[in-house]
mmCIF file of C-alpha atoms in Angstrom:
data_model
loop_
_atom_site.group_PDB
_atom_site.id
_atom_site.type_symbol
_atom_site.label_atom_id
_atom_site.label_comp_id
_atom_site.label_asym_id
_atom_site.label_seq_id
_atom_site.Cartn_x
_atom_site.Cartn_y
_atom_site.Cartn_z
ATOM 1 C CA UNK A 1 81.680 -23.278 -13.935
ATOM 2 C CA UNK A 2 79.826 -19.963 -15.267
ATOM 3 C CA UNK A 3 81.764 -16.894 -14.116
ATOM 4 C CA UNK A 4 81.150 -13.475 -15.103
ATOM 5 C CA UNK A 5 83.844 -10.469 -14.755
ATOM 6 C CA UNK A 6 83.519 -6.790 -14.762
ATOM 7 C CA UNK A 7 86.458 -4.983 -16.042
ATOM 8 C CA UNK A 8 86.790 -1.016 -16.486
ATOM 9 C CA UNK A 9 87.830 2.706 -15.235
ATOM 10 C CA UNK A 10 87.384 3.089 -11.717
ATOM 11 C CA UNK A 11 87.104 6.764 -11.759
ATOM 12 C CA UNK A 12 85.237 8.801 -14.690
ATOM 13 C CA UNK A 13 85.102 12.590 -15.184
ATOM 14 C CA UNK A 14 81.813 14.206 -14.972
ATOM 15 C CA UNK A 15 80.288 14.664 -18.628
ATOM 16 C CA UNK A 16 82.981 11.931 -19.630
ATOM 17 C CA UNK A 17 81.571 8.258 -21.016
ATOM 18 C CA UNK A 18 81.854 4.725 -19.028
ATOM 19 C CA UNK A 19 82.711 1.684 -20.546
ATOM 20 C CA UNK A 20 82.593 -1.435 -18.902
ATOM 21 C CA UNK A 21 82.909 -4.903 -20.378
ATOM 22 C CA UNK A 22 81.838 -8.187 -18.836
ATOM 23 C CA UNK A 23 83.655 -11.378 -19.905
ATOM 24 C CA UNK A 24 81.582 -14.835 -19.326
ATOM 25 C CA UNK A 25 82.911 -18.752 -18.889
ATOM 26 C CA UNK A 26 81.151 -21.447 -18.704
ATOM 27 C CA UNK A 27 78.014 -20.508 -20.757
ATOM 28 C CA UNK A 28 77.857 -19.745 -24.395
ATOM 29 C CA UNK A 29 76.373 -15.942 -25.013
ATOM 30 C CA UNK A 30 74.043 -17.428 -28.076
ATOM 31 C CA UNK A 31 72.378 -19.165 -25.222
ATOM 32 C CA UNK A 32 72.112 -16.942 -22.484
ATOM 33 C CA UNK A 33 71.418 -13.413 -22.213
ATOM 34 C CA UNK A 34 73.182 -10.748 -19.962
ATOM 35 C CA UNK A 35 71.921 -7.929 -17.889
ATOM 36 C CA UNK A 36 73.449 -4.860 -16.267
ATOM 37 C CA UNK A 37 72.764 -4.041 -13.007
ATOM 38 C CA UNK A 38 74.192 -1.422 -11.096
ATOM 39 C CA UNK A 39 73.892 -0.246 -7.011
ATOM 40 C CA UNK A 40 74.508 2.899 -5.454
ATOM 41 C CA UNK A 41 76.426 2.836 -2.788
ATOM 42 C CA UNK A 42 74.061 1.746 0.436
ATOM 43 C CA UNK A 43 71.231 2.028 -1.601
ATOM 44 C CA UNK A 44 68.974 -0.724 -3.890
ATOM 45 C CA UNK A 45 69.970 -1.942 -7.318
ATOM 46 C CA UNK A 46 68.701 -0.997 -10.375
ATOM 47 C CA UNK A 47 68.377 -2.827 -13.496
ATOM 48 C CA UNK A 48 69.749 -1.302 -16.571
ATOM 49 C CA UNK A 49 69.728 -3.416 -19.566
ATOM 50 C CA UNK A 50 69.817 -6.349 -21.561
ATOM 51 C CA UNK A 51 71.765 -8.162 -23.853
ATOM 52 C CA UNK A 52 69.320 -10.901 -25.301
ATOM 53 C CA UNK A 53 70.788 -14.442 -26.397
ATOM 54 C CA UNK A 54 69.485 -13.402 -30.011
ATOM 55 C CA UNK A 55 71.526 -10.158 -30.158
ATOM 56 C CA UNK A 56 68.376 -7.450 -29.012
ATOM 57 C CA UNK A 57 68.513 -5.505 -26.520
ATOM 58 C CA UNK A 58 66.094 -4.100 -23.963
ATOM 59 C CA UNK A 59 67.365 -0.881 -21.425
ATOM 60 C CA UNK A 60 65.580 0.923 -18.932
ATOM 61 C CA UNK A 61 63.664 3.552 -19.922
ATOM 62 C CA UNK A 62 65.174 5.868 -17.619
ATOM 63 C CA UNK A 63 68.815 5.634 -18.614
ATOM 64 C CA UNK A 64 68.234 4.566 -22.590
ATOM 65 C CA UNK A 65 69.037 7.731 -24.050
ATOM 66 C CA UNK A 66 72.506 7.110 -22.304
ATOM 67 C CA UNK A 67 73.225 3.768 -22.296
ATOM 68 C CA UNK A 68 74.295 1.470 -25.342
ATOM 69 C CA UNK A 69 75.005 -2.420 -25.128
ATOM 70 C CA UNK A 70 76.966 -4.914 -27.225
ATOM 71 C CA UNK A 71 79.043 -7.786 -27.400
ATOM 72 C CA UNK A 72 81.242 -9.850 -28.941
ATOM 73 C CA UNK A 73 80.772 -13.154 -28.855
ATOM 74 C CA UNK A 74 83.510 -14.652 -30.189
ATOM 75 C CA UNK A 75 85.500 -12.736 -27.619
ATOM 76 C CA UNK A 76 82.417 -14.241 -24.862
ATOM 77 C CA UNK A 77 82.243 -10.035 -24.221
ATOM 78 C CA UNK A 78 79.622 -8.176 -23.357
ATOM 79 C CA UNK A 79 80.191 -4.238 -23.400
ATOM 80 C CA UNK A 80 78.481 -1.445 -21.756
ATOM 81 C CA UNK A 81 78.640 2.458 -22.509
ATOM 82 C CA UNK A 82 77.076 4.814 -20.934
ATOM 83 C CA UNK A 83 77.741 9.020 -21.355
ATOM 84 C CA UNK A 84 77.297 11.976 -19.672
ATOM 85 C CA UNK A 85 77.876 10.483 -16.546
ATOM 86 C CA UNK A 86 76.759 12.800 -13.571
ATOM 87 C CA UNK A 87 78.388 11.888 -9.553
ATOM 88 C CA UNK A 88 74.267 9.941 -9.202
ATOM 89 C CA UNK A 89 76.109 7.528 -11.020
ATOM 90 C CA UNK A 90 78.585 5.979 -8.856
ATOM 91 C CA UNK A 91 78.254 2.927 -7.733
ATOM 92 C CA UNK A 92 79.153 -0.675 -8.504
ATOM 93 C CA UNK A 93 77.928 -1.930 -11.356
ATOM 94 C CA UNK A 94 77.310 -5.810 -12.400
ATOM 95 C CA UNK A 95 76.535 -8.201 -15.244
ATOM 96 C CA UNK A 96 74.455 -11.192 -14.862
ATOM 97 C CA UNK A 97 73.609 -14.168 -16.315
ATOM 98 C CA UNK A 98 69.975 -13.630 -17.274
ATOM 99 C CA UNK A 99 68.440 -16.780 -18.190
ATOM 100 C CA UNK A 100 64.911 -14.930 -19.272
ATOM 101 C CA UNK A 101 62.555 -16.208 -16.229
ATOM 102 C CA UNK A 102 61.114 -13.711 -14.959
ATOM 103 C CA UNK A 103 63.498 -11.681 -12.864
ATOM 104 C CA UNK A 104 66.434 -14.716 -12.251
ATOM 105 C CA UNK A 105 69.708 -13.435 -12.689
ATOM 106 C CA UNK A 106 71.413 -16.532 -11.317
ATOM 107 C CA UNK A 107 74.935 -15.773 -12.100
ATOM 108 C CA UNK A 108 76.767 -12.273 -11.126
ATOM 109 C CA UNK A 109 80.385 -10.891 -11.696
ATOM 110 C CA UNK A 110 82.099 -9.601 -8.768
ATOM 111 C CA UNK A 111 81.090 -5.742 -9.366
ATOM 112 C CA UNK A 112 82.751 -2.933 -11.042
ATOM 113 C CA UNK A 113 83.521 -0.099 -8.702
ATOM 114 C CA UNK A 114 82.946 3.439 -10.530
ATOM 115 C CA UNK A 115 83.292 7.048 -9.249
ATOM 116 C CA UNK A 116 82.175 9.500 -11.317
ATOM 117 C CA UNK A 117 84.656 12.586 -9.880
ATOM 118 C CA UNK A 118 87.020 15.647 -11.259
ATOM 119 C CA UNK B 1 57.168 0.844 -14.585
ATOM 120 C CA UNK B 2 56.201 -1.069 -12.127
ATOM 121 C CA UNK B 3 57.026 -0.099 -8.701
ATOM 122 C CA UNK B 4 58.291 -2.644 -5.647
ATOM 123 C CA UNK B 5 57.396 -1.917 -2.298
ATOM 124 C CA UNK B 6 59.448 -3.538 -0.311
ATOM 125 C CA UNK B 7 59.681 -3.958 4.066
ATOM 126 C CA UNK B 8 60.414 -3.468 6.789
ATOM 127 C CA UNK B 9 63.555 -1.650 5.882
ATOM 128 C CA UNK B 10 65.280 -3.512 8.453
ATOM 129 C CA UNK B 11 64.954 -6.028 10.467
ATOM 130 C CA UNK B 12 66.557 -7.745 14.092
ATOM 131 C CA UNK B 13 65.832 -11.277 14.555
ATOM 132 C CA UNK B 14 67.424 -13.840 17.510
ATOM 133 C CA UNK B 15 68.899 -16.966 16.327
ATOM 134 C CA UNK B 16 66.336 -19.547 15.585
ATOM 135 C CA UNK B 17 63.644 -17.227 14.880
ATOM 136 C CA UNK B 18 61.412 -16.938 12.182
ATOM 137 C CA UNK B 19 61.001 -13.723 10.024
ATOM 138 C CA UNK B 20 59.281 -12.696 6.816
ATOM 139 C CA UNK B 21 59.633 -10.256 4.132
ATOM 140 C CA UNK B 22 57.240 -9.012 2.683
ATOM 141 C CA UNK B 23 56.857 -6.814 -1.050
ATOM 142 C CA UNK B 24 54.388 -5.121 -2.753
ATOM 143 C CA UNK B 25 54.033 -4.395 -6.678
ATOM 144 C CA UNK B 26 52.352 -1.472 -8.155
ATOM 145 C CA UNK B 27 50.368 -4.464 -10.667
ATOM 146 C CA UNK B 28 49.713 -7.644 -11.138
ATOM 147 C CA UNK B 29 53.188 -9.818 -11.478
ATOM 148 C CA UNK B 30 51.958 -12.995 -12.283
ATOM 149 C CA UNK B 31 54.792 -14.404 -9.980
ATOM 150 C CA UNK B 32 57.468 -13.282 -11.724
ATOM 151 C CA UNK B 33 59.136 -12.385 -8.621
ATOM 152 C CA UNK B 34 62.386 -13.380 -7.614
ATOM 153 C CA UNK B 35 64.335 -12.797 -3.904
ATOM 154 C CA UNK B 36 68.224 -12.008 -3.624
ATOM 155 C CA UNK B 37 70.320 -12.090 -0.653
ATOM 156 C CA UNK B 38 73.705 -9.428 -0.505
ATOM 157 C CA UNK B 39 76.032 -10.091 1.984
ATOM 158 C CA UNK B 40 78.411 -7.031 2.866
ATOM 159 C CA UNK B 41 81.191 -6.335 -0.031
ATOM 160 C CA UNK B 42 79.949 -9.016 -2.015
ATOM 161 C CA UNK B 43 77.509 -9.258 -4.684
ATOM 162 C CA UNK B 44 74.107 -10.215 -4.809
ATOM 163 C CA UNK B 45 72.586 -14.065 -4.724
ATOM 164 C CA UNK B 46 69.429 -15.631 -6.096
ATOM 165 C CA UNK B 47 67.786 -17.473 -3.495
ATOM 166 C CA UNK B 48 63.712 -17.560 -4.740
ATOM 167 C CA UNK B 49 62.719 -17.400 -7.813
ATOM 168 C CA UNK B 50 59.032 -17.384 -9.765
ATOM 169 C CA UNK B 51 57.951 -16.312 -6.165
ATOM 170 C CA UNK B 52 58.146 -19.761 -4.480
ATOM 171 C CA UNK B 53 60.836 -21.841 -5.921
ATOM 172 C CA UNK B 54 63.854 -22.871 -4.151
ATOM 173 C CA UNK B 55 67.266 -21.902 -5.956
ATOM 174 C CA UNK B 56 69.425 -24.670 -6.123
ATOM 175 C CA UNK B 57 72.108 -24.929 -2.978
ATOM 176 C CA UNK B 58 69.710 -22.655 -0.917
ATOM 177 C CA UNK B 59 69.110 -23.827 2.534
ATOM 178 C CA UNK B 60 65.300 -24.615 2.981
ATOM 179 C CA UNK B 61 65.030 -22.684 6.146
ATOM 180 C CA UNK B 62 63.885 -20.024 2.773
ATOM 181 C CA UNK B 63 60.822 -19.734 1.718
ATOM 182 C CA UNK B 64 58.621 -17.502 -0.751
ATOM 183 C CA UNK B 65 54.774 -17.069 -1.139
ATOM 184 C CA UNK B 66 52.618 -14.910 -2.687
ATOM 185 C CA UNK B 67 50.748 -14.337 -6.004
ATOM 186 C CA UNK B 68 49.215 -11.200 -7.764
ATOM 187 C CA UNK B 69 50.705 -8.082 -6.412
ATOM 188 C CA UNK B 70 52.388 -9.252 -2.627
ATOM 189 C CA UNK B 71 54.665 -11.310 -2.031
ATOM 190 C CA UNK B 72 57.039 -12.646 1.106
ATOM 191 C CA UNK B 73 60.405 -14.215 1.690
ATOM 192 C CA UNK B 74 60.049 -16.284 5.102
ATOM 193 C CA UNK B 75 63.366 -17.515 6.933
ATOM 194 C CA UNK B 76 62.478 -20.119 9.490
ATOM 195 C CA UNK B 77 65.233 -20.326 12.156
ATOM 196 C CA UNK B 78 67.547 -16.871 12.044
ATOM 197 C CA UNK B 79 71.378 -18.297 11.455
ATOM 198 C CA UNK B 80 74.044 -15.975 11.626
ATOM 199 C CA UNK B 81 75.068 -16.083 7.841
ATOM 200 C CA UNK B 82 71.492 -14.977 6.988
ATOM 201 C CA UNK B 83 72.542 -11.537 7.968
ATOM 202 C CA UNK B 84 72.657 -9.486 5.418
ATOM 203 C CA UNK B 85 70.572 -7.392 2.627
ATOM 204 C CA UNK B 86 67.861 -8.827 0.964
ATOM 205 C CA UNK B 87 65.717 -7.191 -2.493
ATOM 206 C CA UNK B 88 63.331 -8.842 -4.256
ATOM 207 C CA UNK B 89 63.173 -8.262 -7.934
ATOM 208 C CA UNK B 90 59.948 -7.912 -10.231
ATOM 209 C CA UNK B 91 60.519 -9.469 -14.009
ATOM 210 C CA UNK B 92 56.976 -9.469 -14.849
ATOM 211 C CA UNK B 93 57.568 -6.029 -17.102
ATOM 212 C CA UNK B 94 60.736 -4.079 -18.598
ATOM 213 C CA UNK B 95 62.205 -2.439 -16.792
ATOM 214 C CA UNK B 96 62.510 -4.914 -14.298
ATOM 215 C CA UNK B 97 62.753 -3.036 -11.029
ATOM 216 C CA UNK B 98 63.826 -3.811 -7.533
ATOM 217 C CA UNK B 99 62.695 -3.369 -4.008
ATOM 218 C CA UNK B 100 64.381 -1.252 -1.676
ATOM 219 C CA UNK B 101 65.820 -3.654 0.506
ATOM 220 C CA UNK B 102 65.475 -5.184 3.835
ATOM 221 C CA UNK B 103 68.527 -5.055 6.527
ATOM 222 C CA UNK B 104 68.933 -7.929 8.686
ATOM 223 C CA UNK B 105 70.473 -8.103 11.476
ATOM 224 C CA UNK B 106 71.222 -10.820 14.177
ATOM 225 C CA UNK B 107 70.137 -9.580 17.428
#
């Protein structure tokens, strides 16, 4: 069945750089694309990024100068990085499978929990 | 970007009853509007997507409607696993952006 899974640091230092990577089953990466998503605690997500099926990416305006996404599809990996992480950034963050209709992500990993603390 | 007005921010409803959802968008959407539900600790679901079509598994108490710029999520008979966080999600335009949310609560 299609499973996605966030793996990375819990805790970050300010200033410091997150990576996250999201391994898939179930669903080939050449067919699918993959977004980020991450939540604030309490508050509403926010959409980050995408990986497309074809290998492009698309990232939110508001976070792009931060933010870089990749994979490895051999590996069925996608990879986030994100620097100069400020304490507005913790939350849990997500990947989702993103099947490019119009706002479905019909598949998400469990979350990865990040603090951004000294 | 397109922004995704989203309410009531919460929400009490009796078992059985019938409540809606309703959001906004800043423009046009062209139905590219999809509903999610969050239960506490876990992560989101798709229940609607293209504004009116049923995800697969979803009860049909759920509903969506809407075209152009509103939209609404309709539960027809509050059960008490409906409780829970709901967003609705614009992917008419990058970046795709979110409503606020919508808590509801079994009264």
């Amino acid at each position: 069945q299609v499973q996605l899974k966030e793996s990375g640091p819990g805790l970050v230092q300010p200033s410091e750089t997150l990576s996250l990577t999201c391994t898939v089953s179930g669903f080939s990466l050449t067919s699918y694309s993959v977004s980020w998503v991450r939540q604030p605690s309490g508050k509403g997500p926010e959409w980050m990024g995408r990986m497309w099926y074809d290998g492009d990416t698309a990232y939110n305006s508001a976070l792009k100068s931060r933010l870089s996404i990749s994979r490895d599809t051999s590996k069925n990996q996608v990879f986030l990085k994100m620097n100069s992480l400020q304490t507005d950034d913790t939350g849990t963050y997500y990947c989702t499978r993103d099947p490019d209709m119009g706002g479905v992500m019909d598949a998400w990993g469990q979350g990865a929990s990040v603090t951004v603390s000294s | 970007d397109i922004q995704m007005t989203q309410s009531p921010a919460s929400l009490s409803a009796s078992l059985g009853e019938t409540i809606s959802i309703e959001c906004r968008a800043s423009e046009d959407i062209y139905s590219n509007l999809a509903w999610y539900q969050q239960k506490s600790g876990k992560s989101p679901q798709l229940l609607i997507y293209a504004a009116n079509r049923l995800q697969d598994g979803v009860p049909s108490r759920f509903s969506g409607s809407g075209s152009g710029t509103q939209y609404s999520l309709k539960i027809s008979g509050m059960q008490p696993e409906d409780e829970g966080d709901y967003f609705c999600l614009q992917g008419s335009k990058f970046p795709y952006t979110f409503g606020a949310g919508t808590k509801l609560e079994l009264k």
